[in-house]
Amino acid sequence: MKHGKRSNDPLWWVPFGGGMMVDALALPALVIITGFLIPLGVLQVGGLQQALLHPLVRLVVAGIAAATFFHAAHRIRYCLPELGMHGLKPVMAPICYGLAILGSAAAVAVALRLI
Amino acid sequence: MNKTPPTKGKVREYVRPVPSNWWTKRRNYTIYVLREMGSGLLAVYAVLLVLMLKFAPNPTQFQNFLDLTKSPLFLGLHLLVFLAAVLNSITAFNLTPKVIRVFQGDHKVDDRVISGVHYLAWGAVSVVLFVLAWKI
């Protein structure tokens, strides 16, 4: 590493670590609810649809989505080049974190009904 | 200006070739790669969550989205997402003693207690989410 050049990794580690813990705590139950219990008719969907209209619920869901985007971006950034795609190494950070930033902005915009 | 150490002739760096399937050779490596790349499935699920937010204000669009999630393709996708999510949860909570060090006086709190508290929190959050989904 050149002198004076600092890694920006700690900056990305915070949303990554946070996202990993948010996903670890909440995603398995959420996937069971929205992926199985509601589609298979075990739970009524009306309540969920009403809840998803509440501004606070919308922001929380957007927050979980944003946390997940940063979590996945950081993992894929390092893992994909290790699977043989070494040429991608220099472009992984801008692509992964760029998508995470765009996805999070879109999630918040959807939550606020701007788009 | 940095001066590079003198070399005799041209020296090429030796890069040990690693086959792309290195991660299938050892169980730990396989779990590592499945966890890392499985996070991509979690991101796909996050996109579905945002779509649910998008469609919720419009009953017709929401119903169409719901019908889509009833298809075998989406049930299969959600099964893969669930497996990736559980793998992330277990590996994250098993890792917590490495990140969090708690001391009681001079005595370091046992790793199993730190992990255990996180597993309990996982259970608590899951129960709250199920009860909320049940009650609304």
Tab-separated table of N, CA, C and O in Angstrom, chain B residues 48-124:
chain	number	residue	atom	x	y	z
B	48	LEU	N	-37.891	-7.318	-3.224
B	48	LEU	CA	-39.299	-7.723	-3.116
B	48	LEU	C	-40.008	-6.929	-2.018
B	48	LEU	O	-41.179	-6.540	-2.171
B	49	LEU	N	-39.305	-6.681	-0.898
B	49	LEU	CA	-39.901	-5.879	0.187
B	49	LEU	C	-40.237	-4.477	-0.311
B	49	LEU	O	-41.314	-3.941	-0.021
B	50	VAL	N	-39.304	-3.875	-1.074
B	50	VAL	CA	-39.542	-2.520	-1.593
B	50	VAL	C	-40.721	-2.538	-2.570
B	50	VAL	O	-41.553	-1.626	-2.576
B	51	LEU	N	-40.821	-3.619	-3.388
B	51	LEU	CA	-41.955	-3.725	-4.319
B	51	LEU	C	-43.278	-3.824	-3.553
B	51	LEU	O	-44.294	-3.247	-3.966
B	52	MET	N	-43.259	-4.556	-2.412
B	52	MET	CA	-44.469	-4.636	-1.593
B	52	MET	C	-44.877	-3.254	-1.096
B	52	MET	O	-46.063	-2.908	-1.073
B	53	LEU	N	-43.886	-2.466	-0.681
B	53	LEU	CA	-44.159	-1.082	-0.255
B	53	LEU	C	-44.770	-0.286	-1.397
B	53	LEU	O	-45.725	0.468	-1.231
B	54	LYS	N	-44.182	-0.485	-2.586
B	54	LYS	CA	-44.619	0.258	-3.771
B	54	LYS	C	-46.073	-0.058	-4.119
B	54	LYS	O	-46.852	0.823	-4.455
B	55	PHE	N	-46.434	-1.379	-4.035
B	55	PHE	CA	-47.751	-1.810	-4.503
B	55	PHE	C	-48.835	-1.712	-3.427
B	55	PHE	O	-50.027	-1.731	-3.755
B	56	ALA	N	-48.440	-1.601	-2.153
B	56	ALA	CA	-49.436	-1.636	-1.060
B	56	ALA	C	-50.556	-0.601	-1.222
B	56	ALA	O	-51.720	-0.922	-0.953
B	57	PRO	N	-50.265	0.655	-1.649
B	57	PRO	CA	-51.362	1.633	-1.772
B	57	PRO	C	-52.349	1.310	-2.886
B	57	PRO	O	-53.436	1.886	-2.918
B	58	ASN	N	-51.997	0.422	-3.812
B	58	ASN	CA	-52.882	0.098	-4.935
B	58	ASN	C	-53.344	-1.355	-4.812
B	58	ASN	O	-52.570	-2.279	-5.071
B	59	PRO	N	-54.626	-1.584	-4.389
B	59	PRO	CA	-55.093	-2.948	-4.120
B	59	PRO	C	-54.904	-3.911	-5.295
B	59	PRO	O	-54.541	-5.068	-5.093
B	60	THR	N	-55.139	-3.433	-6.537
B	60	THR	CA	-55.001	-4.323	-7.698
B	60	THR	C	-53.559	-4.760	-7.881
B	60	THR	O	-53.275	-5.948	-8.052
B	61	GLN	N	-52.648	-3.773	-7.839
B	61	GLN	CA	-51.223	-4.104	-7.993
B	61	GLN	C	-50.754	-5.030	-6.865
B	61	GLN	O	-49.987	-5.964	-7.093
B	62	PHE	N	-51.243	-4.763	-5.637
B	62	PHE	CA	-50.813	-5.572	-4.494
B	62	PHE	C	-51.296	-7.002	-4.657
B	62	PHE	O	-50.552	-7.959	-4.387
B	63	GLN	N	-52.536	-7.157	-5.146
B	63	GLN	CA	-53.086	-8.504	-5.345
B	63	GLN	C	-52.305	-9.251	-6.435
B	63	GLN	O	-52.005	-10.435	-6.288
B	64	ASN	N	-51.950	-8.527	-7.517
B	64	ASN	CA	-51.159	-9.156	-8.580
B	64	ASN	C	-49.815	-9.632	-8.041
B	64	ASN	O	-49.349	-10.727	-8.370
B	65	PHE	N	-49.198	-8.791	-7.211
B	65	PHE	CA	-47.907	-9.164	-6.620
B	65	PHE	C	-48.074	-10.382	-5.719
B	65	PHE	O	-47.264	-11.315	-5.753
B	66	LEU	N	-49.158	-10.378	-4.943
B	66	LEU	CA	-49.417	-11.504	-4.044
B	66	LEU	C	-49.609	-12.797	-4.834
B	66	LEU	O	-49.082	-13.850	-4.461
B	67	ASP	N	-50.367	-12.707	-5.951
B	67	ASP	CA	-50.578	-13.894	-6.791
B	67	ASP	C	-49.253	-14.428	-7.315
B	67	ASP	O	-49.048	-15.642	-7.422
B	68	LEU	N	-48.344	-13.494	-7.653
B	68	LEU	CA	-47.025	-13.895	-8.146
B	68	LEU	C	-46.274	-14.693	-7.078
B	68	LEU	O	-45.614	-15.691	-7.381
B	69	THR	N	-46.382	-14.260	-5.804
B	69	THR	CA	-45.637	-14.950	-4.741
B	69	THR	C	-46.221	-16.336	-4.444
B	69	THR	O	-45.595	-17.123	-3.742
B	70	LYS	N	-47.423	-16.609	-4.983
B	70	LYS	CA	-48.004	-17.946	-4.782
B	70	LYS	C	-47.443	-18.956	-5.770
B	70	LYS	O	-47.686	-20.160	-5.638
B	71	SER	N	-46.722	-18.490	-6.802
B	71	SER	CA	-46.220	-19.389	-7.828
B	71	SER	C	-45.069	-20.229	-7.275
B	71	SER	O	-44.349	-19.790	-6.372
B	72	PRO	N	-44.912	-21.463	-7.812
B	72	PRO	CA	-43.824	-22.344	-7.340
B	72	PRO	C	-42.458	-21.678	-7.461
B	72	PRO	O	-41.596	-21.876	-6.599
B	73	LEU	N	-42.268	-20.866	-8.514
B	73	LEU	CA	-40.986	-20.186	-8.709
B	73	LEU	C	-40.657	-19.301	-7.508
B	73	LEU	O	-39.541	-19.331	-6.974
B	74	PHE	N	-41.663	-18.519	-7.064
B	74	PHE	CA	-41.413	-17.601	-5.953
B	74	PHE	C	-41.332	-18.338	-4.620
B	74	PHE	O	-40.570	-17.940	-3.739
B	75	LEU	N	-42.114	-19.418	-4.475
B	75	LEU	CA	-42.000	-20.202	-3.237
B	75	LEU	C	-40.602	-20.808	-3.139
B	75	LEU	O	-39.978	-20.798	-2.077
B	76	GLY	N	-40.092	-21.298	-4.286
B	76	GLY	CA	-38.726	-21.840	-4.316
B	76	GLY	C	-37.693	-20.769	-4.010
B	76	GLY	O	-36.753	-20.996	-3.237
B	77	LEU	N	-37.883	-19.596	-4.603
B	77	LEU	CA	-36.967	-18.476	-4.352
B	77	LEU	C	-36.955	-18.122	-2.864
B	77	LEU	O	-35.898	-17.937	-2.267
B	78	HIS	N	-38.142	-18.056	-2.266
B	78	HIS	CA	-38.219	-17.714	-0.842
B	78	HIS	C	-37.577	-18.792	0.029
B	78	HIS	O	-37.034	-18.482	1.092
B	79	LEU	N	-37.652	-20.052	-0.429
B	79	LEU	CA	-36.990	-21.121	0.336
B	79	LEU	C	-35.478	-20.894	0.333
B	79	LEU	O	-34.821	-20.986	1.382
B	80	LEU	N	-34.925	-20.566	-0.850
B	80	LEU	CA	-33.474	-20.300	-0.940
B	80	LEU	C	-33.104	-19.078	-0.088
B	80	LEU	O	-32.088	-19.082	0.610
B	81	VAL	N	-33.955	-18.032	-0.157
B	81	VAL	CA	-33.698	-16.823	0.638
B	81	VAL	C	-33.695	-17.177	2.127
B	81	VAL	O	-32.831	-16.732	2.888
B	82	PHE	N	-34.657	-18.027	2.527
B	82	PHE	CA	-34.748	-18.409	3.939
B	82	PHE	C	-33.481	-19.136	4.382
B	82	PHE	O	-32.925	-18.847	5.444
B	83	LEU	N	-33.003	-20.072	3.553
B	83	LEU	CA	-31.790	-20.818	3.908
B	83	LEU	C	-30.589	-19.872	4.028
B	83	LEU	O	-29.796	-19.969	4.968
B	84	ALA	N	-30.473	-18.929	3.078
B	84	ALA	CA	-29.375	-17.956	3.124
B	84	ALA	C	-29.490	-17.084	4.368
B	84	ALA	O	-28.481	-16.751	5.009
B	85	ALA	N	-30.732	-16.716	4.729
B	85	ALA	CA	-30.941	-15.845	5.896
B	85	ALA	C	-30.553	-16.566	7.181
B	85	ALA	O	-29.900	-15.999	8.063
B	86	VAL	N	-30.939	-17.849	7.280
B	86	VAL	CA	-30.612	-18.609	8.492
B	86	VAL	C	-29.097	-18.816	8.583
B	86	VAL	O	-28.508	-18.707	9.668
B	87	LEU	N	-28.450	-19.078	7.453
B	87	LEU	CA	-26.988	-19.232	7.456
B	87	LEU	C	-26.323	-17.947	7.931
B	87	LEU	O	-25.375	-17.978	8.732
B	88	ASN	N	-26.837	-16.799	7.465
B	88	ASN	CA	-26.284	-15.508	7.912
B	88	ASN	C	-26.503	-15.334	9.411
B	88	ASN	O	-25.589	-14.915	10.129
B	89	SER	N	-27.717	-15.678	9.887
B	89	SER	CA	-28.015	-15.500	11.313
B	89	SER	C	-27.063	-16.328	12.169
B	89	SER	O	-26.433	-15.808	13.093
B	90	ILE	N	-26.945	-17.618	11.847
B	90	ILE	CA	-26.123	-18.515	12.674
B	90	ILE	C	-24.669	-18.072	12.670
B	90	ILE	O	-24.034	-17.955	13.726
B	91	THR	N	-24.121	-17.778	11.473
B	91	THR	CA	-22.709	-17.382	11.418
B	91	THR	C	-22.500	-16.033	12.102
B	91	THR	O	-21.474	-15.823	12.754
B	92	ALA	N	-23.468	-15.115	11.987
B	92	ALA	CA	-23.326	-13.793	12.632
B	92	ALA	C	-23.329	-13.946	14.153
B	92	ALA	O	-22.494	-13.361	14.842
B	93	PHE	N	-24.253	-14.755	14.681
B	93	PHE	CA	-24.355	-14.872	16.145
B	93	PHE	C	-23.182	-15.672	16.706
B	93	PHE	O	-22.720	-15.398	17.820
B	94	ASN	N	-22.683	-16.653	15.953
B	94	ASN	CA	-21.509	-17.402	16.421
B	94	ASN	C	-20.267	-16.521	16.435
B	94	ASN	O	-19.312	-16.793	17.160
B	95	LEU	N	-20.285	-15.465	15.609
B	95	LEU	CA	-19.128	-14.571	15.507
B	95	LEU	C	-19.109	-13.523	16.621
B	95	LEU	O	-18.057	-12.956	16.924
B	96	THR	N	-20.269	-13.283	17.240
B	96	THR	CA	-20.360	-12.154	18.185
B	96	THR	C	-19.326	-12.202	19.318
B	96	THR	O	-18.839	-11.135	19.705
B	97	PRO	N	-18.939	-13.372	19.870
B	97	PRO	CA	-17.928	-13.342	20.943
B	97	PRO	C	-16.579	-12.809	20.479
B	97	PRO	O	-15.792	-12.328	21.299
B	98	LYS	N	-16.301	-12.911	19.170
B	98	LYS	CA	-15.039	-12.388	18.645
B	98	LYS	C	-15.065	-10.861	18.584
B	98	LYS	O	-14.020	-10.219	18.600
B	99	VAL	N	-16.262	-10.304	18.457
B	99	VAL	CA	-16.392	-8.859	18.294
B	99	VAL	C	-16.656	-8.183	19.637
B	99	VAL	O	-16.139	-7.108	19.924
B	100	ILE	N	-17.488	-8.832	20.467
B	100	ILE	CA	-17.890	-8.226	21.741
B	100	ILE	C	-17.183	-8.956	22.881
B	100	ILE	O	-17.341	-10.179	23.026
B	101	ARG	N	-16.387	-8.225	23.665
B	101	ARG	CA	-15.728	-8.828	24.823
B	101	ARG	C	-16.241	-8.144	26.072
B	101	ARG	O	-16.066	-6.949	26.265
B	102	VAL	N	-16.919	-8.913	26.910
B	102	VAL	CA	-17.504	-8.351	28.127
B	102	VAL	C	-16.758	-8.908	29.328
B	102	VAL	O	-16.509	-10.118	29.406
B	103	PHE	N	-16.367	-8.031	30.257
B	103	PHE	CA	-15.677	-8.467	31.463
B	103	PHE	C	-16.561	-8.227	32.678
B	103	PHE	O	-17.204	-7.191	32.800
B	104	GLN	N	-16.579	-9.243	33.567
B	104	GLN	CA	-17.264	-9.117	34.845
B	104	GLN	C	-16.141	-9.101	35.880
B	104	GLN	O	-15.602	-10.147	36.227
B	105	GLY	N	-15.718	-7.896	36.321
B	105	GLY	CA	-14.513	-7.807	37.137
B	105	GLY	C	-13.326	-8.208	36.287
B	105	GLY	O	-13.136	-7.669	35.198
B	106	ASP	N	-12.546	-9.174	36.745
B	106	ASP	CA	-11.402	-9.645	35.969
B	106	ASP	C	-11.779	-10.828	35.087
B	106	ASP	O	-10.969	-11.314	34.308
B	107	HIS	N	-12.996	-11.286	35.240
B	107	HIS	CA	-13.419	-12.522	34.579
B	107	HIS	C	-14.100	-12.197	33.257
B	107	HIS	O	-15.053	-11.415	33.211
B	108	LYS	N	-13.581	-12.787	32.177
B	108	LYS	CA	-14.184	-12.567	30.869
B	108	LYS	C	-15.435	-13.436	30.739
B	108	LYS	O	-15.412	-14.628	31.033
B	109	VAL	N	-16.514	-12.796	30.321
B	109	VAL	CA	-17.771	-13.531	30.182
B	109	VAL	C	-17.621	-14.581	29.082
B	109	VAL	O	-17.043	-14.314	28.021
B	110	ASP	N	-18.119	-15.781	29.348
B	110	ASP	CA	-17.968	-16.916	28.447
B	110	ASP	C	-18.545	-16.621	27.055
B	110	ASP	O	-19.593	-15.988	26.927
B	111	ASP	N	-17.817	-17.112	26.026
B	111	ASP	CA	-18.265	-16.913	24.638
B	111	ASP	C	-19.696	-17.392	24.424
B	111	ASP	O	-20.472	-16.776	23.704
B	112	ARG	N	-20.019	-18.535	25.079
B	112	ARG	CA	-21.339	-19.116	24.846
B	112	ARG	C	-22.449	-18.218	25.379
B	112	ARG	O	-23.559	-18.207	24.860
B	113	VAL	N	-22.127	-17.435	26.430
B	113	VAL	CA	-23.126	-16.511	26.975
B	113	VAL	C	-23.393	-15.390	25.971
B	113	VAL	O	-24.546	-15.034	25.700
B	114	ILE	N	-22.293	-14.850	25.374
B	114	ILE	CA	-22.440	-13.745	24.400
B	114	ILE	C	-23.263	-14.220	23.202
B	114	ILE	O	-24.225	-13.567	22.783
B	115	SER	N	-22.879	-15.378	22.638
B	115	SER	CA	-23.657	-15.923	21.515
B	115	SER	C	-25.092	-16.195	21.948
B	115	SER	O	-26.040	-15.866	21.231
B	116	GLY	N	-25.222	-16.792	23.131
B	116	GLY	CA	-26.545	-17.191	23.618
B	116	GLY	C	-27.500	-16.020	23.717
B	116	GLY	O	-28.667	-16.124	23.329
B	117	VAL	N	-26.991	-14.883	24.215
B	117	VAL	CA	-27.834	-13.689	24.334
B	117	VAL	C	-28.339	-13.269	22.953
B	117	VAL	O	-29.502	-12.895	22.782
B	118	HIS	N	-27.444	-13.388	21.944
B	118	HIS	CA	-27.856	-12.997	20.593
B	118	HIS	C	-28.881	-13.968	20.010
B	118	HIS	O	-29.805	-13.554	19.307
B	119	TYR	N	-28.699	-15.269	20.297
B	119	TYR	CA	-29.704	-16.233	19.837
B	119	TYR	C	-31.060	-15.951	20.491
B	119	TYR	O	-32.109	-16.049	19.847
B	120	LEU	N	-31.011	-15.578	21.803
B	120	LEU	CA	-32.262	-15.233	22.492
B	120	LEU	C	-32.906	-14.016	21.839
B	120	LEU	O	-34.125	-13.973	21.636
B	121	ALA	N	-32.076	-13.009	21.500
B	121	ALA	CA	-32.603	-11.802	20.843
B	121	ALA	C	-33.231	-12.171	19.500
B	121	ALA	O	-34.294	-11.642	19.128
B	122	TRP	N	-32.595	-13.090	18.766
B	122	TRP	CA	-33.137	-13.570	17.483
B	122	TRP	C	-34.527	-14.161	17.705
B	122	TRP	O	-35.488	-13.844	16.990
B	123	GLY	N	-34.627	-15.020	18.729
B	123	GLY	CA	-35.913	-15.638	19.046
B	123	GLY	C	-36.950	-14.591	19.412
B	123	GLY	O	-38.095	-14.634	18.943
B	124	ALA	N	-36.544	-13.613	20.227
B	124	ALA	CA	-37.483	-12.584	20.687
B	124	ALA	C	-37.994	-11.756	19.509
B	124	ALA	O	-39.202	-11.530	19.369
